[in-house]
Coordinates of C-alpha atoms in Angstrom, one line a residue:
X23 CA 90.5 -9.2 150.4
X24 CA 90.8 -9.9 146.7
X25 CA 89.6 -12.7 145.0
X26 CA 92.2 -13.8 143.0
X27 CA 91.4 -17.2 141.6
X28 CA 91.6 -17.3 137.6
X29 CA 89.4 -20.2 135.4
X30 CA 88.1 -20.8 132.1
X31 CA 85.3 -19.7 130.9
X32 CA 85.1 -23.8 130.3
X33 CA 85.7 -24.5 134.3
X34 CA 83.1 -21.5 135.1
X35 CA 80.8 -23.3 133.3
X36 CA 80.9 -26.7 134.2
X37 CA 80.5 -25.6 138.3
X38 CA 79.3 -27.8 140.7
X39 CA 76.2 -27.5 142.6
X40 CA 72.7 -24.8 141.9
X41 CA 74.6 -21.8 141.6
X42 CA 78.2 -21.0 140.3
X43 CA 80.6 -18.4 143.0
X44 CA 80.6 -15.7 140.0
X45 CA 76.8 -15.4 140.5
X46 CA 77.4 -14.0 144.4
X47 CA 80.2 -11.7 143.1
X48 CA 77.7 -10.4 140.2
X49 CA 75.0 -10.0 142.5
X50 CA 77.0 -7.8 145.3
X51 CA 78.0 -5.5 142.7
X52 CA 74.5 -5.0 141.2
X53 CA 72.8 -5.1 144.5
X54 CA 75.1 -1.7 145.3
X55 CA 74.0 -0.6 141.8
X56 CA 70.4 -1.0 142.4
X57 CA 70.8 0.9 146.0
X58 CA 71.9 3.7 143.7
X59 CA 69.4 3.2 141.3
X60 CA 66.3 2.8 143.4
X61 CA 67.0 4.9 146.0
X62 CA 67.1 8.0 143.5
X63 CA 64.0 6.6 141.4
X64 CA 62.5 7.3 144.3
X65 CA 63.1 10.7 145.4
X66 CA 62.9 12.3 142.2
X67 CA 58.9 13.5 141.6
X68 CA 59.1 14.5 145.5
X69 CA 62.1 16.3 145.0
X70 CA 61.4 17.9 141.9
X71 CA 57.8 18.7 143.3
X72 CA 59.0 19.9 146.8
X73 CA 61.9 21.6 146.1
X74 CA 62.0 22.7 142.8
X75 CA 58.2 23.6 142.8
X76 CA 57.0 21.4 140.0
X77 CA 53.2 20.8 139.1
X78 CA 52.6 17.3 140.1
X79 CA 51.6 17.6 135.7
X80 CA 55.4 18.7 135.2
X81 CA 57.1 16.8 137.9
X82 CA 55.3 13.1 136.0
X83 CA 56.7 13.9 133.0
X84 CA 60.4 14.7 133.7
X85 CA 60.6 11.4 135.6
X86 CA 58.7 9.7 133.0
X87 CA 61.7 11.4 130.6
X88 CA 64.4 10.7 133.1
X89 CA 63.6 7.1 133.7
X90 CA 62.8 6.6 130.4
X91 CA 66.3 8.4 129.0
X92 CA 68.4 6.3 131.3
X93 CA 66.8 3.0 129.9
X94 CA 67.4 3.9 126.5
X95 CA 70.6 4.5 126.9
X96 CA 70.9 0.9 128.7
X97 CA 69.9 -0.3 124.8
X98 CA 72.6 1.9 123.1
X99 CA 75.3 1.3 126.4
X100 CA 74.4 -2.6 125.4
X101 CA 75.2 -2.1 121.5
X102 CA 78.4 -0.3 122.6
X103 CA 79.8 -3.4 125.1
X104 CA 78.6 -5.7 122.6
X105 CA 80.5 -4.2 119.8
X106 CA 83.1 -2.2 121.2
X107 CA 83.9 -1.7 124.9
X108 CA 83.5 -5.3 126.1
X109 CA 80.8 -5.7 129.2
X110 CA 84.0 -4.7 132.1
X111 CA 84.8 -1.7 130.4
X112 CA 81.4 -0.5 129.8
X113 CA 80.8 -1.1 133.7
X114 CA 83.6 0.7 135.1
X115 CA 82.9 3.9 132.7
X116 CA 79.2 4.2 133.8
X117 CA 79.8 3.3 137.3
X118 CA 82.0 6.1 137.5
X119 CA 79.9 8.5 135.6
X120 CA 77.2 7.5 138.2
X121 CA 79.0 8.2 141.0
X122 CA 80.0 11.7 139.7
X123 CA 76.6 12.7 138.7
X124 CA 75.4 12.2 142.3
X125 CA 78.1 13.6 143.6
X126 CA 77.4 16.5 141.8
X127 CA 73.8 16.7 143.2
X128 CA 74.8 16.4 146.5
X129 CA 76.7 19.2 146.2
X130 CA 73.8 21.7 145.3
X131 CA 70.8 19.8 145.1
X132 CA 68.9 22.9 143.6
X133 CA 71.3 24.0 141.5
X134 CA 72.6 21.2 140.1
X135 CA 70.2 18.8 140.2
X136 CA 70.0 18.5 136.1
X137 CA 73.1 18.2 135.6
X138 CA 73.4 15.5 137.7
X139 CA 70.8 13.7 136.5
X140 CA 72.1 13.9 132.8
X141 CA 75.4 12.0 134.1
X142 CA 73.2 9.5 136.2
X143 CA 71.5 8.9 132.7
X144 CA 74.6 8.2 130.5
X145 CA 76.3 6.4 133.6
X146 CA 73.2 4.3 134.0
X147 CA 73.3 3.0 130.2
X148 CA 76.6 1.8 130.1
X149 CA 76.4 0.1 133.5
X150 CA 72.9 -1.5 133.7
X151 CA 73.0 -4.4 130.5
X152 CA 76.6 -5.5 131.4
X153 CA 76.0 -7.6 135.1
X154 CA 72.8 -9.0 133.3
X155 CA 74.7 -10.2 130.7
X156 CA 77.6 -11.6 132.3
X157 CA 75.5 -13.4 134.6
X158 CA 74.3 -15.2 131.4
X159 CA 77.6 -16.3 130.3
X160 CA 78.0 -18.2 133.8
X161 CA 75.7 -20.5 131.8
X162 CA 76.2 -23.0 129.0
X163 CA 73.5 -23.1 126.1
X164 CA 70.8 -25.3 127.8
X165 CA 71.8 -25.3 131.5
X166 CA 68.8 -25.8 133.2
X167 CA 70.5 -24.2 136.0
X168 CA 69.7 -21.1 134.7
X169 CA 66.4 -19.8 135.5
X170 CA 67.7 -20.0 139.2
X171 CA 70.8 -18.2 138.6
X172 CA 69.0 -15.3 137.3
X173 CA 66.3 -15.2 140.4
X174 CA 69.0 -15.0 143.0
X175 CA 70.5 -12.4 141.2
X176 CA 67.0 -11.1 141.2
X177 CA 66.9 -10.5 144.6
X178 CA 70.0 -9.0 145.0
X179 CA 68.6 -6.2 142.3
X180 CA 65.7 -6.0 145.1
X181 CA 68.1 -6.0 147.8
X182 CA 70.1 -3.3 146.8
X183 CA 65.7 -1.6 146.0
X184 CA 65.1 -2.0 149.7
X185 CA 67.7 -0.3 151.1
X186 CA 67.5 2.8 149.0
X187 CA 64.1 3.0 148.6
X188 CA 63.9 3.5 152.2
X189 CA 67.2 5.1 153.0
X190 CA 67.5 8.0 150.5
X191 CA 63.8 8.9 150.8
X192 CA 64.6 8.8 155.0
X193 CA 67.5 10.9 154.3
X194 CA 66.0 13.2 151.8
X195 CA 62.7 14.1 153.8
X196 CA 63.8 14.1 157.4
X197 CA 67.5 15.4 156.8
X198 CA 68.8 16.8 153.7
X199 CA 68.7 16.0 150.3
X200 CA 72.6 16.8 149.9
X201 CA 72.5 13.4 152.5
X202 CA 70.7 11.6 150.2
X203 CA 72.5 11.8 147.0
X204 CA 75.4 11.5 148.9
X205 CA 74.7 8.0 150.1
X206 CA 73.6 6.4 146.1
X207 CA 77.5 7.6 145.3
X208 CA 79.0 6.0 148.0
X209 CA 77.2 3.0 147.3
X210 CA 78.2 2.9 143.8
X211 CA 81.7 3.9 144.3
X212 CA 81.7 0.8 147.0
X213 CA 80.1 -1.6 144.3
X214 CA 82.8 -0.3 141.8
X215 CA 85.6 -1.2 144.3
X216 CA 83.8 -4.6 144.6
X217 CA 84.7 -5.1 141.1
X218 CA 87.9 -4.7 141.3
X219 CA 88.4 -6.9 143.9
X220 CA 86.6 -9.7 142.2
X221 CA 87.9 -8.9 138.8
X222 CA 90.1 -11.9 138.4
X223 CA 87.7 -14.8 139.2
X224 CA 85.6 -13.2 136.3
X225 CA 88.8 -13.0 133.9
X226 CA 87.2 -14.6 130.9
X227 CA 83.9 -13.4 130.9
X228 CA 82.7 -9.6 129.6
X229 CA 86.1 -9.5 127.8
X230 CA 86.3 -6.4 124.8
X231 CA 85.1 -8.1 121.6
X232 CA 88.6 -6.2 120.0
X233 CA 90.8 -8.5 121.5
X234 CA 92.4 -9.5 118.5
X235 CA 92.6 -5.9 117.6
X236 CA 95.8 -4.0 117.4
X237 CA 95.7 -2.0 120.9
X238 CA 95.9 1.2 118.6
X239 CA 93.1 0.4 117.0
X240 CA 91.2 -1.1 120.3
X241 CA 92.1 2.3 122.0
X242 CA 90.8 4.3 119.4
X243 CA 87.1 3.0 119.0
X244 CA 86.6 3.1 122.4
X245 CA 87.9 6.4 123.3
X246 CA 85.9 7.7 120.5
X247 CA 83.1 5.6 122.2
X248 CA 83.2 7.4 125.7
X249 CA 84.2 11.0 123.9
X250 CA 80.6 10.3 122.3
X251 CA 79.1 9.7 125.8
X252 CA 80.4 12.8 126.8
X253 CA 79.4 14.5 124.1
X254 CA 76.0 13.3 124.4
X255 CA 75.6 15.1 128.3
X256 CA 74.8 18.9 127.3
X257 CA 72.0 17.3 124.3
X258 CA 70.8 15.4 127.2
X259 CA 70.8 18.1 129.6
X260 CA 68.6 19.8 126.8
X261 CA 66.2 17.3 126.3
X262 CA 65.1 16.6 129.7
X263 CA 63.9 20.3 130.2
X264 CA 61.6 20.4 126.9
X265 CA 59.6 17.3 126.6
X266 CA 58.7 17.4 122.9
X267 CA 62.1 17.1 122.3
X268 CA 62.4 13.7 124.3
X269 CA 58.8 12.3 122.6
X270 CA 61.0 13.2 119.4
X271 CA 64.0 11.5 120.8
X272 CA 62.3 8.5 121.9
X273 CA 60.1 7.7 119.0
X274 CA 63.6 8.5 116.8
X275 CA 65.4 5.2 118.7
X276 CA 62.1 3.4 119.1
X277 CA 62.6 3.0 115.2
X278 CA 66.6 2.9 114.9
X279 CA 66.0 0.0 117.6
X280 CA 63.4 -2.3 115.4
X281 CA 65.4 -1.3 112.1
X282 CA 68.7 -2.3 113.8
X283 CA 67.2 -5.5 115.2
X284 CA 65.7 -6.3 111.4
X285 CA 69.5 -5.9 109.9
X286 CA 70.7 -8.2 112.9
X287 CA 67.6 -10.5 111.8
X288 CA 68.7 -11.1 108.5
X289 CA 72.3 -12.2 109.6
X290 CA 70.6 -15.1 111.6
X291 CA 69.4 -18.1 110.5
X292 CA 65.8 -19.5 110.6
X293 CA 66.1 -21.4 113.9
X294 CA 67.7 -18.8 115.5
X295 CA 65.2 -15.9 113.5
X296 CA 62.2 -17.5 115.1
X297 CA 63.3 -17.5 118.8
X298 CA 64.7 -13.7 118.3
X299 CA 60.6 -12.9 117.5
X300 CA 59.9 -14.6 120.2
X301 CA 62.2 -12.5 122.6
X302 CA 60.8 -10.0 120.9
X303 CA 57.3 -10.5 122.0
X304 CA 58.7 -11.1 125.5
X305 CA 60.0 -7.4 125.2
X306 CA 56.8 -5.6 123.5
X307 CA 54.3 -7.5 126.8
X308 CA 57.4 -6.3 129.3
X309 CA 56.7 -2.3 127.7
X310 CA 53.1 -2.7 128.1
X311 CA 53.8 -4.1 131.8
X312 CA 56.0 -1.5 132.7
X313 CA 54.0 0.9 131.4
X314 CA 51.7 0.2 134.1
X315 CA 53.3 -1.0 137.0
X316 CA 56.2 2.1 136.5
X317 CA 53.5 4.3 138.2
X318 CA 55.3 3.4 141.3
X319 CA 57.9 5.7 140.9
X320 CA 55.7 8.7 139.7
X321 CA 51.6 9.1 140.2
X322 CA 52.2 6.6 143.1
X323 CA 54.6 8.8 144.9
X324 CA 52.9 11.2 144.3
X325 CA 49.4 9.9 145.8
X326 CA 51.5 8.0 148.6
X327 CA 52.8 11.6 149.5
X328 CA 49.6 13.0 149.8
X329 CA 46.8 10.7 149.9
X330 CA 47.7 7.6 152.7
X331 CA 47.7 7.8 156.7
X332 CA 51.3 7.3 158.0
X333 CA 49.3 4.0 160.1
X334 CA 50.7 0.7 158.9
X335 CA 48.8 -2.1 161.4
X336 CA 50.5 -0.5 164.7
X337 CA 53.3 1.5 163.8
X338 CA 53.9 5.3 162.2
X339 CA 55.7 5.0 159.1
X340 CA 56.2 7.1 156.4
X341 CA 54.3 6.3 153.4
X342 CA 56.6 6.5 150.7
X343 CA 59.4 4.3 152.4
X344 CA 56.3 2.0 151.8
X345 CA 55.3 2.8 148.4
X346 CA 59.5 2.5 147.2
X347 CA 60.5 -0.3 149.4
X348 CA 57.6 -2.7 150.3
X349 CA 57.8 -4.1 146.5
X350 CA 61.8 -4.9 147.0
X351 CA 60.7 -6.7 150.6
X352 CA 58.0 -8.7 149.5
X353 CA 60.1 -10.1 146.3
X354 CA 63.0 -11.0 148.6
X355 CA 60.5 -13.1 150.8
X356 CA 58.3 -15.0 148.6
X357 CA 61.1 -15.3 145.4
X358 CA 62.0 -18.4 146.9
X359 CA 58.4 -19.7 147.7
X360 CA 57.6 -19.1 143.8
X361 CA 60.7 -20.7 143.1
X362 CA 60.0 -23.7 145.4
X363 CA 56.4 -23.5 143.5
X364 CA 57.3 -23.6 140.0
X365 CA 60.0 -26.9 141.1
X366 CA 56.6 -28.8 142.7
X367 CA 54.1 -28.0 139.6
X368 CA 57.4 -28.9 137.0
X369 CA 57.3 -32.4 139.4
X370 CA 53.7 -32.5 138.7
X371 CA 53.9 -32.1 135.1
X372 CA 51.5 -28.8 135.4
X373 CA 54.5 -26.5 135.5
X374 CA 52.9 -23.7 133.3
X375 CA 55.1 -22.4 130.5
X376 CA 57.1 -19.3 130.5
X377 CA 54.6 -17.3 127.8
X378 CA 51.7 -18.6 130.2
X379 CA 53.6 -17.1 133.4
X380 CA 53.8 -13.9 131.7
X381 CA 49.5 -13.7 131.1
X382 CA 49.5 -14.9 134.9
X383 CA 51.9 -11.9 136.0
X384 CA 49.4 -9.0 134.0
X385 CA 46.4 -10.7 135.8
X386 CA 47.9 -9.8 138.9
X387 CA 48.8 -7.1 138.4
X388 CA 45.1 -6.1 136.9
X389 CA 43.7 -7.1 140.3
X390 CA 46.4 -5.0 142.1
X391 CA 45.4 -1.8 140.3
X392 CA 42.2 -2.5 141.1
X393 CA 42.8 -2.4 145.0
X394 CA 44.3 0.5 143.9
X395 CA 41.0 1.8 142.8
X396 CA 39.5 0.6 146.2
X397 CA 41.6 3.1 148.2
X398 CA 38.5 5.1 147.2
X399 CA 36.2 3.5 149.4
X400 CA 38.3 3.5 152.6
X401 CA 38.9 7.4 152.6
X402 CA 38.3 9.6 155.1
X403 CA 36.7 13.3 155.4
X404 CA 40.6 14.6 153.9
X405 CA 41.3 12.4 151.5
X406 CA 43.5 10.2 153.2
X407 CA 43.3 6.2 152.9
X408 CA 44.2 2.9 153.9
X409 CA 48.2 2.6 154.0
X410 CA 47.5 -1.1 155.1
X411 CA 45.3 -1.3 151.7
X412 CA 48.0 0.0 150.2
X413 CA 50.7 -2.3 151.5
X414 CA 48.6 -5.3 150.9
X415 CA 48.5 -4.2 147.0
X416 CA 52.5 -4.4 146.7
X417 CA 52.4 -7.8 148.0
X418 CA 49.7 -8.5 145.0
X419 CA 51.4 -6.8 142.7
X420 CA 54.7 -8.8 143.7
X421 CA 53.5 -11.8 142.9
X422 CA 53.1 -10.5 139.2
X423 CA 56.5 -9.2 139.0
X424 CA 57.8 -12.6 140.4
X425 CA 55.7 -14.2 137.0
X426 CA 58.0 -12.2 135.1
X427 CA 60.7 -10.3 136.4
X428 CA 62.8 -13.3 137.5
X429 CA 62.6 -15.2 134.5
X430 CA 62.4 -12.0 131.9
X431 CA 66.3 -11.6 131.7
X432 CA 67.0 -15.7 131.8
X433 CA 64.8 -16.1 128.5
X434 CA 65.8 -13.2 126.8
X435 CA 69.4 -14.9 126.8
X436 CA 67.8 -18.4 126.2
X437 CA 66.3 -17.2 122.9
X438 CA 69.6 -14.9 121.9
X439 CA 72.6 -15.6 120.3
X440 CA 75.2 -15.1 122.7
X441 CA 76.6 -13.1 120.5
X442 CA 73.7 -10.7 120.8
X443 CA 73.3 -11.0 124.1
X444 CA 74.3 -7.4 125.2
X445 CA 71.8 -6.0 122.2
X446 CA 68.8 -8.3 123.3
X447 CA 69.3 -7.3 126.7
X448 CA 69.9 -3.6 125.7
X449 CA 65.8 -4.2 124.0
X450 CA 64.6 -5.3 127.1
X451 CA 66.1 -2.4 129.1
X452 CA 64.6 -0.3 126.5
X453 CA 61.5 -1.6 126.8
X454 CA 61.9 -0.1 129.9
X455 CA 62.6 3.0 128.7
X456 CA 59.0 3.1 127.0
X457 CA 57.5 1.9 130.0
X458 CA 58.8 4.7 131.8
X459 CA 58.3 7.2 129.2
X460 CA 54.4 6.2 128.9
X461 CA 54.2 5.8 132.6
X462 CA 55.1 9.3 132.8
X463 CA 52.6 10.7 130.1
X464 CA 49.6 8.4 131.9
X465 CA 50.9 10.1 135.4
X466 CA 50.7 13.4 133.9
X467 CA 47.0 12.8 132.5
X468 CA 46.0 11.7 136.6
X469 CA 47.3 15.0 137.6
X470 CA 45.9 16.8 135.1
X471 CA 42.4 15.4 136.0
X472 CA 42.3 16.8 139.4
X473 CA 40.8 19.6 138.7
X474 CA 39.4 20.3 142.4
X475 CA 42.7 21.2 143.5
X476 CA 41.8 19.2 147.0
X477 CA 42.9 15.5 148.4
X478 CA 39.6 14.4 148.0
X479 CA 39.5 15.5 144.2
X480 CA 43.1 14.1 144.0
X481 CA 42.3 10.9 145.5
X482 CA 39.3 10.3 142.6
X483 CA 41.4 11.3 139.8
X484 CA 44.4 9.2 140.0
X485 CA 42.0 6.4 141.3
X486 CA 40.1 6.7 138.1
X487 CA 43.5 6.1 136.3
X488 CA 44.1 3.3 138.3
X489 CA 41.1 1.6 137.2
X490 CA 41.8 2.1 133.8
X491 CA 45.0 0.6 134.2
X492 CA 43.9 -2.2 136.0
X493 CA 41.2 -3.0 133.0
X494 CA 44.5 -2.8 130.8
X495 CA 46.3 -5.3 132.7
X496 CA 43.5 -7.7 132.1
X497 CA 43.0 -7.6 128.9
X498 CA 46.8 -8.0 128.2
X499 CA 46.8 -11.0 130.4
X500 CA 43.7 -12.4 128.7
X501 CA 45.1 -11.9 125.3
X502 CA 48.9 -13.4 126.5
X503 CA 47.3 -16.7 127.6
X504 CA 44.7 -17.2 124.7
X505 CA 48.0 -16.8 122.0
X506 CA 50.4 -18.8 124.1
X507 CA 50.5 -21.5 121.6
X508 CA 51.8 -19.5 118.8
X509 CA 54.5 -18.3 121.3
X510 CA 55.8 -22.0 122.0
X511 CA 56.2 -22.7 118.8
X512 CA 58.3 -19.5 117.6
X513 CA 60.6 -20.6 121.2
X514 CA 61.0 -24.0 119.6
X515 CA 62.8 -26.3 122.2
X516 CA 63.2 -23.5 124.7
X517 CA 61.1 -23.4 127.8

């Protein structure tokens, strides 16, 4: 049934209660979004590695280009809905864009994987920064109320993980990989009829920013806006299949990003200059995070394919349902109880601050990558480990993510103009994108290590990167605490 109730932006603000209604609207379409998402983040390095014969070497870096293409193009899709588009418009282009690309892979998964894939990509940019950033607009400048409204949507992203983390890898590995890709677009063609059932309530938020535009001159600048995204899908295609062009690609927008952000900088007053830096440092510690934690999706699956038992306590399951879903199932369970914990310690006064939460998030995950390392020890004569281990990890790892995931997106918009709130969240989308990218690269090194060309010589390579990455971690969430001072202050009276 449709939702048809219309308010002000002034009466969607001023809501009653922890949570405003537009929050459970936002978070059913971007749960459907991140079924999409997640479920095909998972399948790709065993797809491309089973069925199109990649080298584990190969199969790392395409995802590490794939992932880190589609959240690039979340940075440029945000500049565009900022600008142009408006945040609706920029969602129902991409959510039908990613609906067709997976269509198109389920149609000839061999074949036509790529091409797919380059759709999924542009779709994925224009869609992913625009629920974020509505979600913020819920909010008045201030509203403490706003930390929570971004860690239920929060789990709805990791609702939306669990179910196609496990589904599409189920589907893929046990049925058909035509099944699989079939199921992320009918999710995201059900999430895009959400919207439209729900459009109304949401009437005057994500409006274009050319209303007062002639419609001529509206219509113009944004077809020419989605006849670029189209254009942009064969120099995509290209890029995915040669790698040096994508290192050239993403250390080109790397730079356009940080010269764009200095123009924006300039425009802005000091106030406002200083919490922008601070964002930014928010967005460079989220990269080097990312970078690490991103092996889930790539030398992860890959290790989880090959290297665990299919014993978790007293049931057979497979080990990459695990390795993609058990992250999303953990957050939904203890979000809350970190919630519940941050509200206790704020009553106590020895609520630490947001810059301090971060350093605590890269110390757990430091000791998670170090169980990761431990997988070593519990081995047996094939190579194969611990899937309990394993498990157990996740749930450390969770409790990292839940130091900064959660609260990532709400203080990016605290320290953003609203008016830059699409760009700033486009940044930390792309810091994504060089987190995935470098993920990828570091993957590709494991692989490339095993140079025994057996489980046992597999499992000690990429546990030897794990290490590494663990001792990375650590000194990252060293370095965050010890310099969270200078942090507060550029935040000023944000928190």
């Amino acid at each position: 049934m449709e939702v048809s109730t219309r308010e002000s932006l002034e009466e969607i603000q001023n809501f009653d209660g922890k949570y405003p209604k537009q929050l459970w609207y936002l978070f059913t379409i971007e749960m459907w979004e991140r079924f999409c998402f997640y479920g095909m983040r998972g399948v790709l390095v065993i797809f491309m590695t089973d069925q199109l014969g990649l080298f584990e070497k190969d199969a790392n870096l395409k995802y590490g280009a794939i992932q880190a293409f589609i959240y690039a193009f979340t940075f440029i899709g945000g500049i565009f809905a900022d600008k142009i588009l408006g945040f609706k418009k920029s969602l129902i282009f991409g959510g039908l864009i990613m609906a067709i690309g997976n269509l198109i892979i389920a149609y000839n998964p061999h074949d036509l994987f790529y091409f797919g894939i380059t759709c999924s990509i542009i779709g994925t940019g224009f869609f992913k920064p625009n629920i974020s950033s509505m979600v913020g607009e819920l909010y008045k400048e201030g509203d403490v109320r706003r930390d929570a409204g971004y860690g239920m949507f929060y789990a709805g992203i990791n609702i939306g993980g669990l179910l196609g983390g496990a589904l599409c890898i189920y589907l893929g590995k046990n049925y058909s990989w035509s099944l699989c890709f079939l199921a992320a677009a009918i999710v995201m063609i059900i999430g895009l009829v959400t919207y439209f059932l729900i459009r109304k309530s949401i009437a005057p938020i994500g409006n274009s920013p050319l209303a007062n535009n002639s419609k001529s001159s509206r219509t113009i600048q944004e077809g020419l806006v989605i006849a670029g995204a189209i254009l942009m899908l064969p120099i995509i295609y290209i890029l995915i299949h040669n790698s040096n062009f994508t290192d050239y690609f993403m250390y080109g927008i790397g730079i356009a990003a940080i010269v764009y952000l200095g123009f924006e900088l300039t425009k802005l007053n000091n106030s406002y200059r200083k919490k922008v830096i601070a964002a930014l440092i928010f967005i460079i510690m989220y990269l080097i995070f990312n970078t690490i934690y991103e092996q889930s999706g790539g030398s992860l699956s890959l290790f989880a394919k090959d290297n665990l038992v299919d014993n978790l306590l007293f049931f057979k399951i497979d080990p990459n349902i695990i390795n993609n879903s058990s992250n999303s199932f953990f957050i939904i369970i203890f979000s809350p109880l970190v919630g519940l914990l941050w509200v206790w310690l704020a009553k106590k006064k020895l609520e630490p601050n947001t810059i301090i939460k971060f350093g605590i998030g890269f110390l757990f995950l430091a000791l998670g990558f170090f169980l990761f390392y431990s997988l070593r020890f519990f081995a047996d004569a094939d190579g194969k480990s611990s899937l309990n281990l394993f498990t157990f990890t996740w749930l450390v790892i969770t409790f990292g993510e839940l130091c900064l995931g959660p609260i990532g997106m709400s203080i990016i918009t605290k320290l953003s103009p609203q008016r830059l709130f699409g760009m700033m969240m486009g940044m930390w989308f792309l810091a994504s994108a060089y987190g995935q990218f470098f993920a990828g690269k570091i993957g590709a090194e494991m692989s490339e290590a095993n140079t025994g060309g057996t489980l046992s010589s597999k499992l000690l390579a990429y546990t030897d990167g794990y290490k590494t990455l663990g001792i990375s971690a650590l000194i990252a969430g060293v370095i965050l605490i010890l310099f969270s001072s200078l942090v507060k202050k550029l935040m000023q009276e944000v928190r």
